[in-house]
Coordinates of C-alpha atoms and ligand atoms in Angstrom, one line a residue:
X32 CA -31.3 50.3 -72.1
X33 CA -27.7 49.9 -73.3
X34 CA -26.2 46.4 -73.3
X35 CA -24.5 45.2 -70.1
X36 CA -20.7 45.1 -70.2
X37 CA -19.5 41.8 -68.9
X38 CA -16.4 39.6 -68.5
X39 CA -17.1 35.9 -68.8
X40 CA -14.7 33.8 -66.5
X41 CA -15.0 30.2 -67.6
X42 CA -13.7 26.6 -67.7
X43 CA -15.3 25.3 -70.9
X44 CA -17.0 22.8 -70.5
X45 CA -19.9 22.1 -72.9
X46 CA -22.3 24.1 -70.7
X47 CA -19.9 27.0 -70.5
X48 CA -19.8 26.9 -74.3
X49 CA -23.6 27.2 -74.6
X50 CA -23.5 30.1 -72.1
X51 CA -20.9 31.9 -74.1
X52 CA -22.8 31.3 -77.4
X53 CA -26.0 32.7 -75.8
X54 CA -24.1 35.8 -74.7
X55 CA -22.6 36.4 -78.1
X56 CA -26.0 35.9 -79.7
X57 CA -27.5 38.7 -77.6
X58 CA -25.7 42.0 -78.4
X59 CA -28.8 44.1 -77.5
X60 CA -28.5 42.9 -73.9
X61 CA -24.9 41.8 -73.5
X62 CA -21.6 43.3 -74.5
X63 CA -18.8 40.8 -73.8
X64 CA -15.6 42.7 -73.2
X65 CA -13.5 39.6 -72.9
X66 CA -13.3 36.0 -71.8
X67 CA -10.9 34.8 -69.0
X68 CA -10.2 31.1 -68.8
X69 CA -9.7 29.3 -65.5
X70 CA -8.6 25.8 -64.6
X71 CA -11.7 23.7 -63.7
X72 CA -13.5 21.1 -65.8
X73 CA -10.1 20.5 -67.5
X74 CA -6.7 22.1 -67.0
X75 CA -6.1 25.7 -68.1
X76 CA -4.4 25.0 -71.4
X77 CA -7.6 23.2 -72.5
X78 CA -10.0 25.7 -71.1
X79 CA -8.1 28.6 -72.7
X80 CA -8.1 26.6 -76.0
X81 CA -11.8 25.7 -75.7
X82 CA -12.8 29.3 -75.1
X83 CA -11.2 30.3 -78.4
X84 CA -12.8 27.3 -80.2
X85 CA -16.2 28.6 -79.0
X86 CA -15.4 32.2 -80.1
X87 CA -14.4 31.0 -83.6
X88 CA -17.5 28.8 -83.7
X89 CA -19.6 31.9 -83.0
X90 CA -17.7 33.9 -85.7
X91 CA -16.0 36.0 -83.1
X92 CA -12.2 35.5 -83.5
X93 CA -11.9 39.2 -82.5
X94 CA -13.0 38.6 -79.0
X95 CA -10.0 38.7 -76.6
X96 CA -9.4 35.5 -74.6
X97 CA -7.1 35.5 -71.6
X98 CA -5.6 32.6 -69.7
X99 CA -6.0 33.1 -65.9
X100 CA -5.1 30.8 -63.0
X101 CA -4.0 27.3 -63.6
X102 CA -4.5 26.1 -60.0
X103 CA -6.8 26.9 -57.1
X104 CA -5.6 29.5 -54.6
X105 CA -4.2 26.9 -52.1
X106 CA -5.3 23.4 -53.2
X107 CA -4.5 20.8 -55.9
X108 CA -6.7 21.1 -59.0
X109 CA -9.6 18.7 -59.3
X110 CA -10.9 18.3 -62.8
X111 CA -14.1 16.8 -64.3
X112 CA -13.1 14.9 -67.4
X113 CA -15.6 12.2 -66.3
X114 CA -18.3 14.7 -67.1
X115 CA -16.9 16.8 -70.0
X116 CA -14.6 14.3 -71.6
X117 CA -10.8 14.4 -72.1
X118 CA -10.9 17.7 -74.2
X119 CA -13.5 19.3 -72.0
X120 CA -15.6 19.9 -75.2
X121 CA -16.2 16.3 -76.2
X122 CA -19.3 15.8 -78.5
X123 CA -18.9 17.9 -81.7
X124 CA -15.7 17.6 -83.8
X125 CA -14.6 21.3 -83.8
X126 CA -11.4 22.6 -85.4
X127 CA -8.5 23.8 -83.3
X128 CA -8.5 27.6 -82.8
X129 CA -6.4 29.9 -85.0
X130 CA -7.0 33.0 -82.9
X131 CA -4.2 33.9 -80.5
X132 CA -4.5 33.9 -76.7
X133 CA -3.9 37.4 -75.3
X134 CA -0.5 38.0 -73.5
X135 CA -2.1 39.7 -70.5
X136 CA -3.0 37.4 -67.6
X137 CA -6.7 37.0 -67.1
X138 CA -6.5 38.3 -63.5
X139 CA -4.9 41.5 -64.8
X140 CA -7.5 41.9 -67.5
X141 CA -10.2 41.7 -64.9
X142 CA -8.4 44.4 -62.8
X143 CA -7.6 46.6 -65.7
X144 CA -11.1 46.5 -67.1
X145 CA -12.7 47.4 -63.8
X146 CA -10.3 50.2 -63.2
X147 CA -10.8 51.6 -66.7
X148 CA -14.6 51.7 -66.6
X149 CA -17.0 53.8 -64.5
X150 CA -17.9 52.2 -61.2
X151 CA -20.9 49.9 -61.4
X152 CA -20.7 49.4 -65.1
X153 CA -19.0 46.0 -65.3
X154 CA -20.6 42.6 -64.5
X155 CA -18.5 39.6 -63.8
X156 CA -19.9 36.2 -64.9
X157 CA -17.9 33.4 -63.4
X158 CA -18.9 30.0 -64.9
X159 CA -16.2 27.9 -63.2
X160 CA -14.1 27.9 -60.0
X161 CA -13.8 31.4 -58.6
X162 CA -10.0 31.5 -58.5
X163 CA -9.5 34.3 -61.1
X164 CA -12.1 36.5 -59.4
X165 CA -10.6 36.0 -55.9
X166 CA -7.1 36.6 -57.2
X167 CA -8.2 39.8 -58.8
X168 CA -9.8 41.0 -55.5
X169 CA -6.7 39.9 -53.5
X170 CA -4.3 41.8 -55.9
X171 CA -6.5 44.9 -56.3
X172 CA -9.0 45.3 -53.4
X173 CA -10.0 48.7 -54.8
X174 CA -11.9 47.0 -57.7
X175 CA -14.4 45.2 -55.5
X176 CA -16.6 48.3 -55.0
X177 CA -16.3 48.9 -58.8
X178 CA -18.2 45.7 -59.7
X179 CA -21.8 46.2 -60.9
X180 CA -22.7 42.5 -60.1
X181 CA -21.2 39.1 -60.0
X182 CA -23.6 36.6 -61.6
X183 CA -22.1 33.1 -61.0
X184 CA -23.0 29.5 -61.5
X185 CA -22.1 27.5 -58.4
X186 CA -23.3 26.0 -55.1
X187 CA -26.4 24.2 -54.1
X188 CA -28.8 24.0 -51.2
X189 CA -31.8 21.7 -51.7
X190 CA -29.9 19.8 -54.4
X191 CA -26.8 19.4 -52.3
X192 CA -23.6 18.2 -54.1
X193 CA -22.7 16.9 -57.5
X194 CA -19.0 16.3 -56.9
X195 CA -19.3 15.3 -53.3
X196 CA -22.4 14.6 -51.2
X197 CA -22.4 18.2 -50.1
X198 CA -20.5 20.3 -52.6
X199 CA -21.1 21.6 -56.2
X200 CA -18.0 21.4 -58.5
X201 CA -17.2 25.1 -59.0
X202 CA -17.2 25.9 -55.3
X203 CA -15.5 22.6 -54.4
X204 CA -12.5 23.1 -56.6
X205 CA -11.6 26.4 -54.9
X206 CA -13.6 26.9 -51.7
X207 CA -11.1 29.6 -50.4
X208 CA -11.7 31.6 -53.6
X209 CA -15.4 31.2 -53.2
X210 CA -15.2 32.4 -49.6
X211 CA -13.3 35.6 -50.7
X212 CA -16.0 36.3 -53.4
X213 CA -19.0 35.7 -51.1
X214 CA -17.5 37.8 -48.3
X215 CA -16.2 40.6 -50.6
X216 CA -19.3 42.8 -50.3
X217 CA -19.8 42.8 -54.1
X218 CA -23.4 42.2 -55.2
X219 CA -23.5 38.4 -55.8
X220 CA -26.3 36.5 -57.7
X221 CA -26.0 32.8 -57.6
X222 CA -27.3 30.1 -60.0
X223 CA -27.0 27.0 -57.9
X224 CA -27.8 23.4 -58.8
X225 CA -31.3 24.0 -57.3
X226 CA -32.0 26.0 -60.5
X227 CA -29.7 24.4 -63.1
X228 CA -31.1 20.9 -62.4
X229 CA -34.4 22.2 -63.6
X230 CA -32.9 23.3 -66.9
X231 CA -32.6 19.9 -68.5
X232 CA -32.0 19.3 -72.2
X233 CA -34.8 16.8 -72.8
X234 CA -35.0 14.9 -76.1
X235 CA -37.4 17.4 -77.5
X236 CA -35.2 20.3 -76.5
X237 CA -32.2 18.6 -78.0
X238 CA -34.2 18.1 -81.2
X239 CA -35.1 21.8 -81.2
X240 CA -31.3 22.6 -81.2
X241 CA -30.7 20.2 -84.1
X242 CA -33.7 21.7 -86.0
X243 CA -32.1 25.1 -86.0
X244 CA -30.2 23.6 -89.0
X245 CA -26.9 25.5 -88.5
X246 CA -23.5 24.4 -87.4
X247 CA -24.1 26.1 -84.0
X248 CA -27.4 24.2 -83.5
X249 CA -25.8 20.9 -84.4
X250 CA -22.7 21.5 -82.2
X251 CA -24.9 22.5 -79.2
X252 CA -27.0 19.3 -79.7
X253 CA -23.9 17.2 -79.9
X254 CA -22.4 18.9 -76.8
X255 CA -25.5 18.3 -74.7
X256 CA -25.9 14.8 -76.0
X257 CA -22.4 14.1 -74.7
X258 CA -22.4 15.6 -71.3
X259 CA -25.8 14.4 -70.3
X260 CA -24.4 10.9 -69.5
X261 CA -23.0 11.9 -66.0
X262 CA -26.3 13.4 -64.8
X263 CA -28.5 10.7 -66.4
X264 CA -26.4 8.0 -64.6
X265 CA -26.2 9.8 -61.3
X266 CA -29.6 11.4 -61.0
X267 CA -31.6 9.6 -63.6
X268 CA -32.1 13.1 -65.1
X269 CA -34.1 13.5 -68.2
X270 CA -31.3 15.2 -70.1
X271 CA -28.2 17.4 -69.5
X272 CA -28.6 20.2 -67.0
X273 CA -27.6 23.5 -68.6
X274 CA -25.8 25.0 -65.6
X275 CA -23.8 27.9 -67.0
X276 CA -26.3 29.2 -69.6
X277 CA -28.6 30.1 -66.6
X278 CA -26.1 32.9 -65.9
X279 CA -26.3 34.5 -69.3
X280 CA -30.0 33.9 -69.6
X281 CA -30.4 35.8 -66.3
X282 CA -28.7 38.9 -67.9
X283 CA -31.2 38.8 -70.8
X284 CA -34.4 37.8 -69.0
X285 CA -34.0 38.0 -65.2
X286 CA -37.7 37.4 -64.8
X287 CA -37.2 33.7 -65.8
X288 CA -35.6 33.2 -62.3
X289 CA -36.7 33.5 -58.8
X290 CA -34.8 33.3 -55.5
X291 CA -34.1 34.9 -52.1
X292 CA -31.6 37.4 -50.8
X293 CA -30.0 35.4 -48.1
X294 CA -26.8 34.6 -46.2
X295 CA -24.5 32.1 -48.0
X296 CA -21.3 30.9 -46.3
X297 CA -18.7 28.5 -47.7
X298 CA -17.3 25.5 -45.9
X299 CA -13.5 25.7 -46.1
X300 CA -12.4 23.6 -43.1
X301 CA -14.2 20.3 -42.8
X302 CA -13.1 17.6 -45.3
X303 CA -16.5 16.1 -44.9
X304 CA -18.4 19.1 -46.2
X305 CA -15.6 21.1 -48.0
X306 CA -17.0 23.5 -50.6
X307 CA -20.6 23.3 -49.3
X308 CA -22.6 26.5 -49.8
X309 CA -24.3 26.9 -46.5
X310 CA -27.3 28.8 -47.8
X311 CA -29.6 30.2 -45.0
X312 CA -32.7 29.8 -47.1
X313 CA -35.0 29.8 -44.1
X314 CA -33.3 32.8 -42.4
X315 CA -32.4 31.0 -39.1
X316 CA -28.8 32.0 -38.7
X317 CA -29.1 35.7 -38.0
X318 CA -26.1 36.2 -40.3
X319 CA -26.4 39.1 -42.7
X320 CA -27.6 38.4 -46.3
X321 CA -24.9 38.6 -48.9
X322 CA -26.2 36.9 -52.0
X323 CA -29.3 36.5 -54.2
X324 CA -29.6 32.7 -54.3
X325 CA -31.9 31.5 -57.1
X326 CA -34.3 28.6 -56.4
X327 CA -36.5 28.3 -59.5
X328 CA -36.5 28.9 -63.2
X329 CA -39.2 29.0 -65.9
X330 CA -37.5 26.1 -67.9
X331 CA -39.8 26.4 -70.9
X332 CA -39.1 30.1 -71.2
X333 CA -35.4 29.5 -70.7
X334 CA -35.2 27.0 -73.6
X335 CA -37.4 29.1 -75.9
X336 CA -35.0 32.0 -75.3
X337 CA -31.9 29.9 -75.8
X338 CA -33.1 28.2 -78.9
X339 CA -34.3 31.5 -80.5
X340 CA -30.9 33.2 -79.7
X341 CA -28.7 30.3 -80.9
X342 CA -30.6 30.4 -84.2
X343 CA -29.3 33.9 -84.7
X344 CA -25.6 33.0 -84.9
Ligands
RIB675 O1 -21.3 21.9 -61.2 C1 -21.5 22.5 -62.5 C2 -20.4 23.4 -62.9 O2 -19.2 22.8 -62.9 C3 -20.6 24.0 -64.3 O3 -20.1 25.3 -64.4 C4 -19.8 23.1 -65.1 O4 -19.3 23.7 -66.3 C5 -18.6 22.8 -64.2 O5 -17.7 23.9 -64.3
CA676 CA1 -18.3 25.8 -66.0

């Protein structure tokens, strides 16, 4: 089976960084065509810088990185320095990038890539707010049916919210964009907090990263050491939840995950529940299914895969 051609759309973010490293460590399964940065965890200049820091950390200064949208479609940007630190990649001390940002806008790269490849051959992997994806669909509606699959990290049902009582951060930042993506008709697979909160970097797992004994292993251990604070304080979690790496792990070993094909709608009106993914897990709404919403993950299998692959870089 040839590797899957993907575009990673991202707001690094320590967990985004690990997701990108896992993808770059898995060329048999994943062919990363490019990385598009979006404003989210930190403002766009930083997410575009961090994406390049990660590419150089992985020894891939050749990988094209594009800056996308710097604000949500119609709202003020909300960021998450309280989770990821001022730089968005707090933890390890990594050098500034020397590789250049591409001149093309990230939204245009998404459009051009989908138009220049056979229909059904490109997978989009959004790891942050869905602004770039929604803008691409708005600007070029013809590309929607060209998409093989959208595998995204975002939303929550049983876990409810991490940025408000009802909303997960990626969806909350740009609910209008999320509504466009979930209503687009493109095949959508969702890694919500229901799954990512089961992928916790326990002390043993963090030690396993360090024991890889490479700069990558150390950097990942330091990143997850840093960004676990928020979840430990809020949820009493036993380590940092590796949200975004669930997306790239799914592309490598989908059998690690299980979920349901259900209807998922996005709250875009009520201030009280703005950005909530209203997931009809029990099939009571009568609304047509539009997304595969994951509910469980084999955490041991996930971390074994992740640690093995990180050791390759
Ligand atoms: O809610 C978790 C998500 O928000 C992750 O993608 C994290 O990187 C932030 O973007
Ligand atoms: Ca992210």
